[in-house]
């Protein structure tokens, strides 16, 4: 036991490479606990520690550490001392009986990581079923050994042990006469007891056993689900039935938390199969409905979100999406909440897929997410609405056209362009006059999908505007590329006219516009424009010359 | 010296086993044999180059260049084969010096095969070695002497009693509605696993201890030990063995709610009593579910608790609706459970079956109630004369089977503790090996008859402890 006095003792920092290594272990312990194993901080602190270990083992050959209650010794010298209870490396090992730790040369990075995982495990929690010795034992390290003082047999237990054996001996008091009688019988009787014969294993037996060993861990969760339902069928009173249903719920949670959606689906399929059944005259599977409430609850979905982020690519996408198919529309708001909190790309993709499936059940409810204060969430919802493609979604998203964030307005225009809704055109047309060039570009791209005479006129009107030539080159190019999709005389003449236009004021901007017209004529492969393009290709403006030459080349191919 | 690479060492050992295996089936110049020799040499040359390689048997393990080779399920059967073959010819150490030629390896294989057929195997091998350069052989060292054995016996006794105490503690705590100490349980079972891995014989011997009054505790411990030993035989890794041991310890936990007057009833059960008893698998599973939050360990405990009375053909109890495939742990525990139950005295069955009768009965249930492959392994493990069998020898000596023969081909030749000598006098503490031969090469002693020790009230504990 640590006494009260100890708290006044100072933490002693040893010197030399081993003391330094112990300090590095503690530092790494803190960092490894904080970061997931794929984080660069985790990786680099483990690397640093591994290098330090390798260095010490190269010089020492082996590193033997004696563990005391508050201290760690190496070659009789104290390399660590901590009088405090908390975060005490010596006490961590000492309390479970570890008295010596030896690291030998050849220690691998994986072994060190395994060892550090033991140091960072939460074995002091009440629910924990492992102590340090069990964890070291289970890992069975090749280059880390330990000596344990078995504290488990107390004096009381030793006495109990003696009692056990004495009782057994007394129970079968030796009977010499019986023994001699047995001998006599054996000499006289010819009777032979039937006995088993030795049957060696054949190749098939060996193969079967090896296969079973390999797959046995994989099947245990599925088996648990099967057993839970067998237990359910065996129940005869309502309280016991409810108890089993609670365990079914916990098992579902366990599967989800471990990213095991295959088994979660198996469980939910079983729920579905049994929900309308009667197990006895008084007991029906109706109570199983609460499993559905549970899977759609904010708590469960929050857990799911956390696991999506940490397990990320370990999650089987197909099984995950099948799991989502078991949920109902009430889960939509909870999934929307998760959208802004998931950090991994794969996790985000899974959530988008999930909301696409769920959103189909209630587009209006999904569209409520468009009121979210996080711009990225609104953008994601718009993206999902686009994927769902229901034309009715338009009425829910019109307000996003005036969203203060241009990224949202862009996405809104893009999505509306994909909805097969006759009213979409008006919204996109309005967006051509948005204050943001990105939104205008997106709008003109969206219009290119519609390709009607009306749209052509709208674009030509935009291009004819007095100040259009003042816009950014990229935007102008996008507009001209779009208009080039109408291969008709009206467009051709408009473009040739624009190309021929001689600049007076703002020469550069006008020539940019002329270059864009050349680009569009090239796209249209308009032979009628060759003379005008040839003239333009001889002009002094670099951009105009380059675009005209390239258009001529395109037309002549 | 080169750094030791355990996986290469394992491969080397496996390839040596394959050389001997194929050479036992085919002619030495058959392509299968030459290929396996080439494979062995390629590993030896490729990874150990011209270094000395020493393959040695110490206890139940192989050591290569003083490094213990840990068993893996992939190779376990070939390792067992190699261990058996080397022990059979009393070959304890093989040392390969420098560059070994194909002819050396071919001649060594022939030498080992001829030794196996010889009355004096090791000398036959030594003669063959005269033709072989660069390979050295040494005789297998005698197994542990009595002093070490006594020390070991004390350790084994302590492990057994700790496990019994643990079993009592777990059952009593759960009965009182308290939390069971799983940390301690895992640690105690860890020791059981270690001792089974090191030398299963003595701990299996301890399972012949049965307690009539506290049957359930002892039975759970015995089932746990036998299950771990069987799991080890089929190559389960340490961590899985620990889970199996715990699951076996908890397999009857559902019995805690059965009234003692029912459990210890000396007459047949009424229909209602049977119903209560038959509910213990489902009660056990439910109790474990209520005990802990779901995790891998809990799942490993729940499944056998529910399934251990379901037969291989899915008859048995509880009656189930699904066509499930019984879990490996459940099938192992079912075998250990039946064996220990049959060989134990209980209130309603004062005279238990003799071990060999129990095995014989279990063989009849093979493929119906019990997994046939696992049962084969179990019989090979406990022997056709399990520890504790009362046997009459052709020398008119009466004895108790004390330790099985590790060589399955001589499974009917265990080590026997003589309790009455050939002149009919009681004797104490003399252990004989039925593999011993006389000057003519004939076995000195052979079992001619088995008797039921329970029928005569013979106290096994007297000898085992």
Tab-separated table of N, CA, C and O in Angstrom, chain A residues 295-331:
chain	number	residue	atom	x	y	z
A	295	UNK	N	-33.195	1.508	-32.926
A	295	UNK	CA	-32.239	1.745	-34.011
A	295	UNK	C	-32.422	3.120	-34.652
A	295	UNK	O	-31.507	3.657	-35.260
A	296	UNK	N	-33.615	3.681	-34.467
A	296	UNK	CA	-33.854	5.016	-35.038
A	296	UNK	C	-33.617	6.138	-34.026
A	296	UNK	O	-33.819	7.303	-34.335
A	297	UNK	N	-33.194	5.749	-32.808
A	297	UNK	CA	-33.054	6.749	-31.749
A	297	UNK	C	-31.782	7.586	-31.929
A	297	UNK	O	-30.794	7.112	-32.514
A	298	UNK	N	-31.800	8.841	-31.419
A	298	UNK	CA	-30.612	9.691	-31.562
A	298	UNK	C	-29.374	9.058	-30.926
A	298	UNK	O	-28.273	9.130	-31.478
A	299	UNK	N	-29.557	8.369	-29.787
A	299	UNK	CA	-28.430	7.771	-29.079
A	299	UNK	C	-27.718	6.743	-29.963
A	299	UNK	O	-26.501	6.737	-30.115
A	300	UNK	N	-28.527	5.869	-30.535
A	300	UNK	CA	-27.972	4.800	-31.362
A	300	UNK	C	-27.301	5.387	-32.610
A	300	UNK	O	-26.237	4.932	-33.029
A	301	UNK	N	-27.914	6.397	-33.175
A	301	UNK	CA	-27.359	6.964	-34.404
A	301	UNK	C	-26.080	7.747	-34.097
A	301	UNK	O	-25.129	7.728	-34.878
A	302	UNK	N	-26.037	8.372	-32.926
A	302	UNK	CA	-24.790	9.044	-32.521
A	302	UNK	C	-23.657	8.036	-32.413
A	302	UNK	O	-22.539	8.268	-32.882
A	303	UNK	N	-23.946	6.908	-31.764
A	303	UNK	CA	-22.943	5.836	-31.636
A	303	UNK	C	-22.483	5.383	-33.013
A	303	UNK	O	-21.296	5.176	-33.257
A	304	UNK	N	-23.458	5.215	-33.863
A	304	UNK	CA	-23.162	4.772	-35.227
A	304	UNK	C	-22.204	5.764	-35.904
A	304	UNK	O	-21.224	5.371	-36.537
A	305	UNK	N	-22.495	7.041	-35.725
A	305	UNK	CA	-21.656	8.075	-36.330
A	305	UNK	C	-20.225	7.989	-35.836
A	305	UNK	O	-19.277	8.093	-36.607
A	306	UNK	N	-20.065	7.755	-34.531
A	306	UNK	CA	-18.718	7.667	-33.968
A	306	UNK	C	-17.965	6.492	-34.562
A	306	UNK	O	-16.792	6.581	-34.899
A	307	UNK	N	-18.670	5.387	-34.708
A	307	UNK	CA	-18.003	4.199	-35.236
A	307	UNK	C	-17.662	4.371	-36.707
A	307	UNK	O	-16.617	3.912	-37.157
A	308	UNK	N	-18.537	5.038	-37.434
A	308	UNK	CA	-18.286	5.263	-38.863
A	308	UNK	C	-16.957	5.983	-39.010
A	308	UNK	O	-16.136	5.660	-39.863
A	309	UNK	N	-16.716	6.928	-38.129
A	309	UNK	CA	-15.487	7.712	-38.209
A	309	UNK	C	-14.261	6.904	-37.822
A	309	UNK	O	-13.239	6.957	-38.487
A	310	UNK	N	-14.374	6.132	-36.744
A	310	UNK	CA	-13.173	5.424	-36.289
A	310	UNK	C	-12.900	4.162	-37.098
A	310	UNK	O	-11.750	3.842	-37.376
A	311	UNK	N	-13.961	3.447	-37.466
A	311	UNK	CA	-13.713	2.192	-38.204
A	311	UNK	C	-13.528	2.451	-39.693
A	311	UNK	O	-12.839	1.725	-40.380
A	312	UNK	N	-14.148	3.503	-40.137
A	312	UNK	CA	-14.025	3.967	-41.515
A	312	UNK	C	-14.001	2.832	-42.531
A	312	UNK	O	-15.005	2.164	-42.723
A	313	UNK	N	-12.841	2.610	-43.179
A	313	UNK	CA	-12.853	1.681	-44.312
A	313	UNK	C	-12.975	0.213	-43.924
A	313	UNK	O	-13.063	-0.651	-44.793
A	314	UNK	N	-12.971	-0.064	-42.613
A	314	UNK	CA	-13.194	-1.450	-42.193
A	314	UNK	C	-14.664	-1.828	-42.312
A	314	UNK	O	-15.031	-2.987	-42.173
A	315	UNK	N	-15.493	-0.822	-42.526
A	315	UNK	CA	-16.929	-1.105	-42.588
A	315	UNK	C	-17.297	-1.639	-43.973
A	315	UNK	O	-16.893	-1.085	-44.990
A	316	UNK	N	-18.061	-2.734	-43.951
A	316	UNK	CA	-18.525	-3.325	-45.195
A	316	UNK	C	-19.690	-2.458	-45.705
A	316	UNK	O	-20.764	-2.428	-45.108
A	317	UNK	N	-19.446	-1.748	-46.816
A	317	UNK	CA	-20.409	-0.764	-47.304
A	317	UNK	C	-21.768	-1.405	-47.629
A	317	UNK	O	-22.817	-0.869	-47.279
A	318	UNK	N	-21.703	-2.549	-48.282
A	318	UNK	CA	-22.944	-3.192	-48.690
A	318	UNK	C	-23.808	-3.527	-47.463
A	318	UNK	O	-25.019	-3.251	-47.448
A	319	UNK	N	-23.155	-4.079	-46.436
A	319	UNK	CA	-23.888	-4.440	-45.217
A	319	UNK	C	-24.396	-3.183	-44.515
A	319	UNK	O	-25.520	-3.161	-43.998
A	320	UNK	N	-23.582	-2.142	-44.526
A	320	UNK	CA	-23.996	-0.887	-43.890
A	320	UNK	C	-25.255	-0.346	-44.555
A	320	UNK	O	-26.216	0.045	-43.891
A	321	UNK	N	-25.256	-0.337	-45.876
A	321	UNK	CA	-26.418	0.223	-46.578
A	321	UNK	C	-27.662	-0.643	-46.382
A	321	UNK	O	-28.778	-0.138	-46.298
A	322	UNK	N	-27.428	-1.942	-46.232
A	322	UNK	CA	-28.579	-2.824	-45.964
A	322	UNK	C	-29.122	-2.483	-44.570
A	322	UNK	O	-30.342	-2.470	-44.362
A	323	UNK	N	-28.220	-2.219	-43.651
A	323	UNK	CA	-28.639	-1.841	-42.284
A	323	UNK	C	-29.488	-0.567	-42.336
A	323	UNK	O	-30.530	-0.479	-41.694
A	324	UNK	N	-29.046	0.401	-43.128
A	324	UNK	CA	-29.786	1.664	-43.240
A	324	UNK	C	-31.199	1.398	-43.757
A	324	UNK	O	-32.156	2.044	-43.358
A	325	UNK	N	-31.295	0.393	-44.633
A	325	UNK	CA	-32.605	0.011	-45.162
A	325	UNK	C	-33.582	-0.423	-44.073
A	325	UNK	O	-34.788	-0.416	-44.281
A	326	UNK	N	-33.054	-0.827	-42.907
A	326	UNK	CA	-33.931	-1.226	-41.796
A	326	UNK	C	-34.467	-0.010	-41.029
A	326	UNK	O	-35.376	-0.145	-40.226
A	327	UNK	N	-33.861	1.149	-41.226
A	327	UNK	CA	-34.261	2.330	-40.458
A	327	UNK	C	-35.464	3.003	-41.122
A	327	UNK	O	-35.764	2.771	-42.294
A	328	UNK	N	-36.119	3.870	-40.380
A	328	UNK	CA	-37.227	4.598	-40.987
A	328	UNK	C	-36.936	6.097	-41.021
A	328	UNK	O	-35.879	6.538	-40.552
A	329	UNK	N	-37.883	6.853	-41.544
A	329	UNK	CA	-37.609	8.274	-41.797
A	329	UNK	C	-37.340	9.067	-40.513
A	329	UNK	O	-36.712	10.124	-40.562
A	330	UNK	N	-37.757	8.516	-39.356
A	330	UNK	CA	-37.511	9.274	-38.120
A	330	UNK	C	-36.009	9.411	-37.844
A	330	UNK	O	-35.585	10.236	-37.029
A	331	UNK	N	-35.198	8.588	-38.512
A	331	UNK	CA	-33.747	8.663	-38.301
A	331	UNK	C	-33.124	9.837	-39.068
A	331	UNK	O	-31.982	10.221	-38.790
